[in-house]
XYZ file of C-alpha atoms in Angstrom:
595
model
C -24.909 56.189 -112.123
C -26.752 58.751 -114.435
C -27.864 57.019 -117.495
C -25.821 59.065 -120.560
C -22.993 58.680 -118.331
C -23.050 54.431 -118.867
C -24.746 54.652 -122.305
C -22.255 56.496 -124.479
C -19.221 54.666 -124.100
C -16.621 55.396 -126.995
C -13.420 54.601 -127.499
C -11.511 57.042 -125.078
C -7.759 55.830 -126.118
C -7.673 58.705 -128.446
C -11.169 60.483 -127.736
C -11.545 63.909 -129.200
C -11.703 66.735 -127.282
C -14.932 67.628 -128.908
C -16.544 63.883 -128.330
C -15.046 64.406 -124.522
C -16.684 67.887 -124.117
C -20.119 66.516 -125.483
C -20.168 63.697 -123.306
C -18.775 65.526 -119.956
C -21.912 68.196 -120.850
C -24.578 65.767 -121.659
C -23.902 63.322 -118.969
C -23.029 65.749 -116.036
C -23.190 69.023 -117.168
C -26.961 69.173 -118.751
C -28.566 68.541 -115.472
C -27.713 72.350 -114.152
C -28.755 73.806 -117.167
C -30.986 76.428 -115.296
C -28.515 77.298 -112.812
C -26.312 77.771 -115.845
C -28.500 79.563 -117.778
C -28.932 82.146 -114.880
C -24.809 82.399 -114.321
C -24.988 82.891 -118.701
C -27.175 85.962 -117.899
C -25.277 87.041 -115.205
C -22.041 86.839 -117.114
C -23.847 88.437 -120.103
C -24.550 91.670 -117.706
C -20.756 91.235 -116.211
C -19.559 91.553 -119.685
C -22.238 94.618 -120.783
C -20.781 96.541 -117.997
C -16.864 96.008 -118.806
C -17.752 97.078 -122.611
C -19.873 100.005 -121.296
C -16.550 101.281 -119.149
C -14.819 100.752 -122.404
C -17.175 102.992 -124.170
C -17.591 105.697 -121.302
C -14.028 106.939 -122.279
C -15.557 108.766 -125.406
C -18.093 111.141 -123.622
C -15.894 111.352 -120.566
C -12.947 113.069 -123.024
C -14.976 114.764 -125.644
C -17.948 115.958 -123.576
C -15.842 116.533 -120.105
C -12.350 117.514 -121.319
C -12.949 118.777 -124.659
C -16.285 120.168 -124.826
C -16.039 121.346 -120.867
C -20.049 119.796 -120.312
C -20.854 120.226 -116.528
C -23.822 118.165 -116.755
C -21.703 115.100 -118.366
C -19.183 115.437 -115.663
C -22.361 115.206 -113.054
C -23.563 112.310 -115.228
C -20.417 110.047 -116.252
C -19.273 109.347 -112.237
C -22.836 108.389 -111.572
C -22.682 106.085 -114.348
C -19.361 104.439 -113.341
C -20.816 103.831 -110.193
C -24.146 102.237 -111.627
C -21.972 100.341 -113.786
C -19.446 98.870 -110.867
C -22.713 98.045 -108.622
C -24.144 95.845 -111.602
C -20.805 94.193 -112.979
C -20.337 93.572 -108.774
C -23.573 91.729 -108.446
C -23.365 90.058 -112.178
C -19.889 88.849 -110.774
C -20.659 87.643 -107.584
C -24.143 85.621 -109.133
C -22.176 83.957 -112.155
C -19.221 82.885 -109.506
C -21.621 81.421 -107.067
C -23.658 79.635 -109.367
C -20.635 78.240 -111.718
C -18.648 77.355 -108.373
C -21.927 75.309 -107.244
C -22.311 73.544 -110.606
C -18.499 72.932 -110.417
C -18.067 71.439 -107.117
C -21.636 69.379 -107.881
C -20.715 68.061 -110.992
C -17.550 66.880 -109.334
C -18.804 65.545 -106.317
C -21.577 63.493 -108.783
C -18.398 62.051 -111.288
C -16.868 60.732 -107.534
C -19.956 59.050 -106.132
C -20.468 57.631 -110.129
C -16.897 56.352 -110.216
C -17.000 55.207 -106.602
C -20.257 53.552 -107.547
C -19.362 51.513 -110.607
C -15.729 50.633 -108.790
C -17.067 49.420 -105.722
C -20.013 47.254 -107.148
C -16.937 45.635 -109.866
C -15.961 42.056 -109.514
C -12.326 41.122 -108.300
C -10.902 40.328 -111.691
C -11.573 44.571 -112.810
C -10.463 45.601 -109.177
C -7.509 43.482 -108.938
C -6.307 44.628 -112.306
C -5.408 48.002 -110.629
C -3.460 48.791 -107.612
C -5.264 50.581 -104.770
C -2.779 53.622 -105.343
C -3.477 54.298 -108.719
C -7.561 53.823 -108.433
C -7.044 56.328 -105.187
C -5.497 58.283 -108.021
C -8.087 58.787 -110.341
C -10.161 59.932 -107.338
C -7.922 62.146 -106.060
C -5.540 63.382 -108.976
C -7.758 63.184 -111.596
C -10.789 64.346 -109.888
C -8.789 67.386 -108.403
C -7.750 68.516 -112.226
C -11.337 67.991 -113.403
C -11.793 70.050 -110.414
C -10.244 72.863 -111.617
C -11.213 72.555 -115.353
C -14.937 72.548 -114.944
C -14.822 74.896 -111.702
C -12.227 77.533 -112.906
C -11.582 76.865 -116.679
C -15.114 76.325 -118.683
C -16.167 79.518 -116.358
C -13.353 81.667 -117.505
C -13.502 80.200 -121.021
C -17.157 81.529 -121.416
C -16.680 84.619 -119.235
C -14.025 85.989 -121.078
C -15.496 85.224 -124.573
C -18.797 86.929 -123.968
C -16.242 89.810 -122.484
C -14.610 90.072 -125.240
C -17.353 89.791 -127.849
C -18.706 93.278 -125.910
C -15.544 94.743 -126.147
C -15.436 93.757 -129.947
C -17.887 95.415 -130.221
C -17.432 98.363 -128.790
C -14.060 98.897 -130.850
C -16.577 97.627 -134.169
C -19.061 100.959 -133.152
C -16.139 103.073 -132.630
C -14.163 102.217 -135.793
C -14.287 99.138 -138.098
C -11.129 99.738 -139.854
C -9.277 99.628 -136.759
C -10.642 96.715 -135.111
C -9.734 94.875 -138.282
C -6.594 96.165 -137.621
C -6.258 95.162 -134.562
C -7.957 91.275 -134.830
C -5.584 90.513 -138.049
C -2.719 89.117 -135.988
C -4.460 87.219 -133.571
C -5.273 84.472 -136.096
C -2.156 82.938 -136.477
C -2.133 82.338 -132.785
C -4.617 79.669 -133.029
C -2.263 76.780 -134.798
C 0.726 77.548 -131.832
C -1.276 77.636 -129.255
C -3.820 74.950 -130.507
C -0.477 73.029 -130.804
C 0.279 73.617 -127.166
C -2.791 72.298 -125.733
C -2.283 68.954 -127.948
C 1.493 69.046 -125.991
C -0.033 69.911 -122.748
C -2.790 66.990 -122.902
C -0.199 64.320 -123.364
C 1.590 65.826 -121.040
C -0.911 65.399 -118.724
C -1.934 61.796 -119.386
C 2.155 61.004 -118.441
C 1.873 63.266 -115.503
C -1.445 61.279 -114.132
C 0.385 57.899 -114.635
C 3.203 58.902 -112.872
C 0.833 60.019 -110.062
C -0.809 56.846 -109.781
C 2.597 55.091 -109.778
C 3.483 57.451 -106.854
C 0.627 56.487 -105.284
C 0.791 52.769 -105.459
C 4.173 52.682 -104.661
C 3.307 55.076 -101.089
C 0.348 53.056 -100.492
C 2.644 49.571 -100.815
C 5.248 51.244 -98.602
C 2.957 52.976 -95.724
C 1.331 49.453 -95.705
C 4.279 46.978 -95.276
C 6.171 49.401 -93.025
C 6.579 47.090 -90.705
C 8.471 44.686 -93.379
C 10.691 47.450 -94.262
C 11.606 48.248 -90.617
C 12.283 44.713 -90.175
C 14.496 44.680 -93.117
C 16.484 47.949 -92.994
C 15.201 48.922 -96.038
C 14.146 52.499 -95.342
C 16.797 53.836 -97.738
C 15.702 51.529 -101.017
C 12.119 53.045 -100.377
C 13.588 56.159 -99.722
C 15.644 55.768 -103.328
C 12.418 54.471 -105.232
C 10.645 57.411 -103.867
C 13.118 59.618 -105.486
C 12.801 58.146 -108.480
C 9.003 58.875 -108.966
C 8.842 62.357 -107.262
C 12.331 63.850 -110.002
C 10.262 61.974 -112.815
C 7.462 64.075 -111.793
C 9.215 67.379 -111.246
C 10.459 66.897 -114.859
C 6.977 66.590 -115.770
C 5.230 69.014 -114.196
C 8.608 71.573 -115.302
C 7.588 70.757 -118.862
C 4.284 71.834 -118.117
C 5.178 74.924 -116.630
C 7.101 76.263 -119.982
C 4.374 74.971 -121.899
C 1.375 76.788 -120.263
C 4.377 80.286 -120.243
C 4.549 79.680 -123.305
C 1.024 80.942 -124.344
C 1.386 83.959 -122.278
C 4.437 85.672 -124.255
C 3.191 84.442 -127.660
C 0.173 86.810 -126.730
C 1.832 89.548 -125.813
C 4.230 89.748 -128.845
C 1.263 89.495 -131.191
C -0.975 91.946 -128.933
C 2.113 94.450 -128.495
C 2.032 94.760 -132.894
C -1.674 94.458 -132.812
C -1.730 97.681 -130.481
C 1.312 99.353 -132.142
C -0.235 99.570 -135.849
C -3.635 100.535 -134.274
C -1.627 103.571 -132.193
C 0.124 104.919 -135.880
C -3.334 104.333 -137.676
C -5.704 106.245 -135.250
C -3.027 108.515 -133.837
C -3.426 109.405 -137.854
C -7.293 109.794 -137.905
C -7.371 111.822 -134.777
C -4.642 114.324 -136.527
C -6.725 114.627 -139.728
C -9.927 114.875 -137.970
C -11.299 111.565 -139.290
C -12.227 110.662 -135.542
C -12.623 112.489 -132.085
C -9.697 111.693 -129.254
C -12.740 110.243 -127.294
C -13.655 107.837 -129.818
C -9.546 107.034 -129.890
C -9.548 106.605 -126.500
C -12.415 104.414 -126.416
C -11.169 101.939 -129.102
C -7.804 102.046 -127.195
C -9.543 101.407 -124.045
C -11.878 98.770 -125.185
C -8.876 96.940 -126.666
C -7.006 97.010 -123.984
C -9.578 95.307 -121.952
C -10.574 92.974 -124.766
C -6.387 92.016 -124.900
C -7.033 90.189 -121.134
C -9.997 87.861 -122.025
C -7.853 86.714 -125.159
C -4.679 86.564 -123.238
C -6.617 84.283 -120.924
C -8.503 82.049 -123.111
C -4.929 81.019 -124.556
C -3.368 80.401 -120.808
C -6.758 78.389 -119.794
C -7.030 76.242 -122.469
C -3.351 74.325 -121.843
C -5.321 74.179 -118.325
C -8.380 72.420 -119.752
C -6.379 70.023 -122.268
C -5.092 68.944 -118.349
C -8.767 68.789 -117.335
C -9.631 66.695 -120.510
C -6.575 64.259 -119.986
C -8.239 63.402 -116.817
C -11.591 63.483 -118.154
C -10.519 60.926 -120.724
C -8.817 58.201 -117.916
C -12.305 58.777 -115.876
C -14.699 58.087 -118.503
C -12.205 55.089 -119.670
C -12.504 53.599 -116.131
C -16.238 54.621 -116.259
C -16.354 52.172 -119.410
C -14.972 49.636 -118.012
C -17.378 46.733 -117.631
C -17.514 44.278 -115.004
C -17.348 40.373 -116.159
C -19.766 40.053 -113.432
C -22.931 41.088 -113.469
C -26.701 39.833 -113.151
C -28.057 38.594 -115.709
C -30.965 40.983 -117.318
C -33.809 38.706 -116.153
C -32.033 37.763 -112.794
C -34.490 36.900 -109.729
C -33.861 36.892 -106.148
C -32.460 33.296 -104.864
C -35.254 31.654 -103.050
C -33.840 29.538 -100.013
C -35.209 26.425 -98.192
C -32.559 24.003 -97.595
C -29.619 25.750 -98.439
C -28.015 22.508 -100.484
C -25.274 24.175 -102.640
C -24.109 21.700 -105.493
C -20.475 22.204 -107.737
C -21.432 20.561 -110.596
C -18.082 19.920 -112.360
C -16.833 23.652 -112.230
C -13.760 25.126 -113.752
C -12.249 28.602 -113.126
C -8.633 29.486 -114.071
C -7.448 33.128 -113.246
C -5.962 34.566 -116.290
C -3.524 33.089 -118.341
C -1.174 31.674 -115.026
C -3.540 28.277 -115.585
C -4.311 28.620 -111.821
C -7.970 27.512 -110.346
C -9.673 24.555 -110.052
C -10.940 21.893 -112.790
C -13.556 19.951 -112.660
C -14.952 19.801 -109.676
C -17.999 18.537 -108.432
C -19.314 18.343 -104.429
C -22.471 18.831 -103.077
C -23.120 20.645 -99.523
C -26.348 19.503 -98.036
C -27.939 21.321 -96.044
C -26.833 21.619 -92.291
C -23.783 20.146 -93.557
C -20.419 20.892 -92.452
C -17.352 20.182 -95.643
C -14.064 21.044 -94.964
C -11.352 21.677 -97.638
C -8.014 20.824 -96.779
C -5.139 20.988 -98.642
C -1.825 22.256 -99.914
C -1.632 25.969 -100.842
C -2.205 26.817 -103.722
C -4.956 23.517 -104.670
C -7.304 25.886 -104.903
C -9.576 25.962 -101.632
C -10.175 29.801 -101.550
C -11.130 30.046 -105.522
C -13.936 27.489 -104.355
C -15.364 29.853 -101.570
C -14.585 33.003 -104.173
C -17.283 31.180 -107.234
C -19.868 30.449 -104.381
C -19.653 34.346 -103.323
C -19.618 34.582 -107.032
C -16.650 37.097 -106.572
C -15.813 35.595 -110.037
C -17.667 33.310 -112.753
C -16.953 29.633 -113.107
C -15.459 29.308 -116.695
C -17.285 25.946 -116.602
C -19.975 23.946 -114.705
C -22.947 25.421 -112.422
C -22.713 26.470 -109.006
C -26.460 25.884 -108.087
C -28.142 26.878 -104.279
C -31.099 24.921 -104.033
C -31.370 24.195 -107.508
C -30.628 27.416 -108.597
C -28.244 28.533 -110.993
C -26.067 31.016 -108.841
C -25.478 33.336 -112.037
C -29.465 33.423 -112.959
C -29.719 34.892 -109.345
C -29.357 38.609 -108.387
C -25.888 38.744 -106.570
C -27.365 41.019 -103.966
C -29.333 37.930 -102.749
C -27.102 35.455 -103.294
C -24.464 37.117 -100.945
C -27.236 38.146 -98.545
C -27.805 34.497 -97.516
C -23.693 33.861 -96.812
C -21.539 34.947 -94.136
C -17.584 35.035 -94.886
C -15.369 35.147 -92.409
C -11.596 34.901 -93.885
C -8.281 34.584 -92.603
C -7.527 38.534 -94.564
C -9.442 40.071 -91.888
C -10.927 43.431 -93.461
C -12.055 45.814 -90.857
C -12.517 49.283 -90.686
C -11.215 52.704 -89.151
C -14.596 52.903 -86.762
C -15.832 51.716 -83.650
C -16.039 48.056 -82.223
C -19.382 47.939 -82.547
C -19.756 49.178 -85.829
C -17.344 46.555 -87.308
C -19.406 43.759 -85.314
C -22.460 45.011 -87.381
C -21.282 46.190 -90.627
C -23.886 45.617 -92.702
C -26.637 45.058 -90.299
C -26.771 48.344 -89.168
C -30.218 48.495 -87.809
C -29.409 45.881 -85.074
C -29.716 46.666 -81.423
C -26.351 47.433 -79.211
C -27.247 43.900 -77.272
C -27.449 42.377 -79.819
C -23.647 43.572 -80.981
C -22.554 42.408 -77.843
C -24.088 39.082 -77.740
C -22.459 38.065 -80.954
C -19.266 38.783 -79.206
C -19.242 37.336 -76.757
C -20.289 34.267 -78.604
C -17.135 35.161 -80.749
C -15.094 35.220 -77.276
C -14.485 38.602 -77.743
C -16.440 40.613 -75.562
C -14.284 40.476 -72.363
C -11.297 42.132 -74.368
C -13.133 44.551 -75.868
C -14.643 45.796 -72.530
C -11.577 46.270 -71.071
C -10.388 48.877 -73.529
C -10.877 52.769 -73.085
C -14.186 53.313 -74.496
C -15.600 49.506 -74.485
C -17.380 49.043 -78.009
C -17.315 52.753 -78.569
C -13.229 52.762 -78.999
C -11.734 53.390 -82.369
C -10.000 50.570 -83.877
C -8.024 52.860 -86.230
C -7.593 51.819 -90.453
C -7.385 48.383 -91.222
C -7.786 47.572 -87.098
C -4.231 48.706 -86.404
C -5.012 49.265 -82.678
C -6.018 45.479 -82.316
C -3.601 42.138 -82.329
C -4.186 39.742 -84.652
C -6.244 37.440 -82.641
C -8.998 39.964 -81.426
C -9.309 41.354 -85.367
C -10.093 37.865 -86.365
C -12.887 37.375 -83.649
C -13.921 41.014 -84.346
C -14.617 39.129 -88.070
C -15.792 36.045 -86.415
C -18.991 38.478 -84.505
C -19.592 40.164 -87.687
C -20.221 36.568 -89.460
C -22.884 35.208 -85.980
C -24.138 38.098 -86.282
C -25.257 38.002 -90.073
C -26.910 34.854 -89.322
C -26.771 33.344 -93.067
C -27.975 29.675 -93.541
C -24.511 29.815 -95.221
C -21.406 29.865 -93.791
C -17.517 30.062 -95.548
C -14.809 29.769 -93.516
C -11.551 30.278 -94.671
C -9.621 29.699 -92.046
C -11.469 31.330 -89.511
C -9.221 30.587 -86.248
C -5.880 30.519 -88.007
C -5.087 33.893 -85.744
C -5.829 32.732 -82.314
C -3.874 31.149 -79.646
C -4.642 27.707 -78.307
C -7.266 29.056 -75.732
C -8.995 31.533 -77.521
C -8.987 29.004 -80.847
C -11.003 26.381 -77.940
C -13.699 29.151 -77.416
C -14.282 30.777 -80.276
C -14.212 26.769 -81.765
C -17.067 26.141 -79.959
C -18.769 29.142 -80.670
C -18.511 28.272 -84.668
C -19.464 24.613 -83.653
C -22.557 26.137 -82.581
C -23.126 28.777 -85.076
C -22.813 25.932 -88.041
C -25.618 24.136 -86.097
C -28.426 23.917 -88.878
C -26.271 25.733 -91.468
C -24.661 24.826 -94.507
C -20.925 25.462 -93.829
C -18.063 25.079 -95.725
C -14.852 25.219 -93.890
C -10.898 25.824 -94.987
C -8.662 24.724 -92.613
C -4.972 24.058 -92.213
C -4.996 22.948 -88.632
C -6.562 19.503 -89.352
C -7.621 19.170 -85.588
C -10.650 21.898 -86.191
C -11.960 19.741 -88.526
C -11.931 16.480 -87.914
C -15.688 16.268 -86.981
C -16.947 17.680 -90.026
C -19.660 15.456 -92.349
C -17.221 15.433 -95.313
C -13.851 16.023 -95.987
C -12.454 16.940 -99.731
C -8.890 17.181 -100.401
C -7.993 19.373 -103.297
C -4.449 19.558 -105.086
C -3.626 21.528 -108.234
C -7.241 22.453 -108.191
C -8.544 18.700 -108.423
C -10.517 17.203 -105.734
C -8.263 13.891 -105.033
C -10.252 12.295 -102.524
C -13.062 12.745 -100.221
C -14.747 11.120 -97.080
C -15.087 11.458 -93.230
C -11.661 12.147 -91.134
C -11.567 8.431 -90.033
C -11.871 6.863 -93.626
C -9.201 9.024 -95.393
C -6.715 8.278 -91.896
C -7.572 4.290 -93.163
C -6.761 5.189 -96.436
C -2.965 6.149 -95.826
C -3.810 8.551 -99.280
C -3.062 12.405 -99.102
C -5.269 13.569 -96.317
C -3.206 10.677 -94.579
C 0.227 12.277 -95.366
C -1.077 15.950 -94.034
C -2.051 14.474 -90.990
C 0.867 12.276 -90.177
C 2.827 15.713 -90.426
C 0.882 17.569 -88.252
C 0.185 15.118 -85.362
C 4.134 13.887 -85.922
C 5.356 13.335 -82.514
C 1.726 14.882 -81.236
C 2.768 18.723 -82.278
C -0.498 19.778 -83.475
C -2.682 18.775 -80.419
């Protein structure tokens, strides 16, 4: 992330446009400044040439039509031809070089945002839906987009235009272009007022968009629940909802940004009419030649465009800074995770981890764990068992560090977990989870996601360790088939020991399983059972499980309820017991149905 971009954060609830401007420039503008400076020049020639057409009309009339001058007629086409060739190239330089600092400074804002969201902890990305922070990529970007690609260019394209036209009508005859500037004026506090309108406007609009988004995202992703359900026409109906909220939004918009166009044109329709009486006047008297007329006239016509446009573009770049503001607010946004300034790299040897009376609770719903203390030694296996809810998966989330223990240490061989980079932490623990996460590639690229360098054989040994192999062979392309987003193409089963190779293969002294086999059938549960019996030989594993039968060997059993450890020993002492683990297990081997 560039530096100026994280360093100047500001309050961005009510940001002013000027504060937004300076920081959009400094942080992601400034470092095109020569590419900009040569698209300034080119624009400066652009707008030489469309004030030198402007002034061309006053020896074209008075030397050509008045004073009948051959040579000027030979002259003035070969001029207007010089003049097209250079405002052609001038043109086509300022466009290429604006459209490349566009589209750059765009795609750099995306990999900055993408940056800081992916490398956030749970608590910042869980606090937004995945629609509305695929929003701010794609809505938001896309109106930034056109704002820095298409609005700051026109913006400073037509002002330098129209400062040569200006001038122009200035050389030709003060008193007129007085005349004609008078009115234009008391434009500025309408349409000023407009782009205030259009920028709120704008921030509803985006917020609708992510809503819309969200609410697509939820639907395209539990399709199968609303098929199930009948419930096409409810999602249908909600649907409607958000899409005529937007039309009424983006309606609004539309007569706001026509509105600038006609207030223009009134005022630049009595700008030109008192300017034709006046000079029509001077001309008569023989104050002024009908070339010099004609070239005020013609230079104010041309100058008329730029204004026109600077009015329309900037309800388009109060859009541009509505979006600029939500990015930069996200940008702010601060992660409550994060190493610590003088973090070091964990240094492993036994891999003991120790939870040294811990407490986490996740927001205000009073849900975590409290004061909890275990120790994993190393080459141990501890399983967690459990109601839902006791808080078994916040345990493996504070050892991944996903969040921060609001109390207590978490320490891995001594160390405290947050004095450690989390880079290194995580790089010593493989997670395999019963929310599979894989990803629209190939087999084999899911196997070795995040061990990219490893060989092909390697890939294939870890699944067939994960009892995968033979079912992956047998499909079109082997490990070179697509499994499509989110492993679509796959059952349930083979996307869990998909997960299962990707953990062998990482080969951590750590391992977390939360409920690792909770997706395979009877069979495939015996393998792949074996395969993890194997794989936690010599590591330090920590194991959820509901299915008390995949456990039952394991060094140490805790049993958590409403986030309190409430007992703790091997499988055969807390049977003797007759306490809670007791109870679980007496309703799973009832009448031997969990064999």
């Amino acid at each position: 992330m560039n530096a100026s971009a994280q360093g100047e954060s500001m309050p961005l609830s009510d940001a002013r446009t000027s504060a937004l401007l300076k920081r959009l420039i400094r942080s992601y503008v400034g470092p095109y400044k020569r590419r900009i400076s040569l698209a300034v020049v080119c624009m400066v020639v652009a707008a030489a040439m469309t004030a030198a057409n402007a002034w061309l009309m006053q020896p074209m009339l008075d030397e050509v039509f008045v004073e009948k001058n051959i040579t000027a007629l030979q002259l003035i086409p070969l001029a207007i031809i010089a003049i097209a060739v250079l405002n052609g190239l001038a043109s086509f330089g300022e466009t290429i070089l604006m459209r490349y600092v566009g589209q750059r400074v765009i795609a750099d804002m995306q990999l900055d945002l993408f940056g800081h969201v992916i490398r956030a902890d749970l608590d910042m990305l869980h606090s937004h839906s995945a629609g509305r922070l695929i929003s701010r990529f794609t809505n938001d970007i896309q109106m930034l987009r056109h704002s820095i690609s298409n609005v700051l260019t026109g913006v400073a394209k037509e002002c330098l235009s129209m400062i040569f036209l200006i001038g122009v009508m200035f050389y030709q005859s003060w008193e007129l272009t007085l005349m004609a500037l008078i009115g234009f004026p008391l434009a500025i506090f309408p349409i000023a007022r407009l782009g205030r309108r259009m920028r709120k406007l704008s921030d509803g609009t985006q917020h609708e968009l992510g809503e819309l988004t969200a609410q697509l995202d939820e639907s395209f992703q539990g399709v199968r629940i609303v098929k199930a359900y009948g419930t096409e026409a409810f999602e249908e109906e909600r649907a409607r909802t958000r899409v005529e909220r937007l039309f009424g939004l983006y309606f609004k918009a539309a007569r706001i940004q026509a509105a600038a166009s006609p207030m223009m044109e009134m005022i630049g329709g009595i700008a030109i009419a008192i300017v034709v009486w006046y000079g029509g006047y001077q001309v008569v008297d023989g104050r002024t030649t009908p070339g010099a007329f004609f070239s005020f006239i013609t230079a104010m016509l041309m100058a008329y465009k730029p204004v026109k446009s600077i009015a329309s573009l900037n309800t388009h770049l109060q859009e541009g800074l509505a979006a600029a503001r939500r990015f930069f607010s996200m940008l702010d946004t601060e992660s409550r995770v994060q190493d610590a300034p003088h973090a070091t790299a964990l240094q492993l040897s036994e891999a003991r981890v120790e939870l040294d009376n811990i407490s986490f609770a996740y927001g205000e719903s009073g849900a975590g764990v409290h004061g909890i203390s275990l120790t994993l030694e190393p080459g141990q296996v501890a399983a967690l068992v459990g109601p839902s809810g006791g808080g078994k998966s916040t345990l493996i989330n504070l050892i991944l560090r996903f969040y921060d223990v609001t109390g207590g240490t978490i320490r891995i061989d001594g160390q405290d977990i947050r004095e450690v980079t989390q880079a290194s932490l995580r790089e010593h623990i493989a997670l395999v989870s019963q929310d599979v996460v894989l990803f629209d590639d190939t087999v084999a690229a899911n196997i070795a996601y995040g061990r990219p360098d490893l060989s092909r054989e390697a890939v294939m040994e870890a699944a067939k360790q994960a009892d995968a192999h033979d079912f992956i062979m047998g499909m079109a392309q082997g490990y070179d088939t697509m499994i499509g987003p989110h492993g679509v193409r796959l059952s349930g089963g083979q996307r869990q020991r998909l997960s299962i190779a990707r953990a062998i293969l990482r080969d951590a002294p750590i391992l977390l399983l939360d409920e690792a086999t909770s997706a395979l059938d009877t069979q495939s549960e015996r393998s792949v059972q074996q395969a993890l019996n194997q794989l936690m030989q010599g590591r330090t594993t920590l194991v959820i499980a509901h299915r008390l039968s995949t456990i039952q060997h394991a060094d140490v059993i805790y049993v958590l309820d409403q986030g309190k450890v409430v007992e703790h020993g091997t499988h055969d002492e807390l049977v003797h017991w007759n306490g809670a683990y007791a109870g679980l297990h007496a309703m799973q081997f009832a009448g031997g149905a969990a064999q």
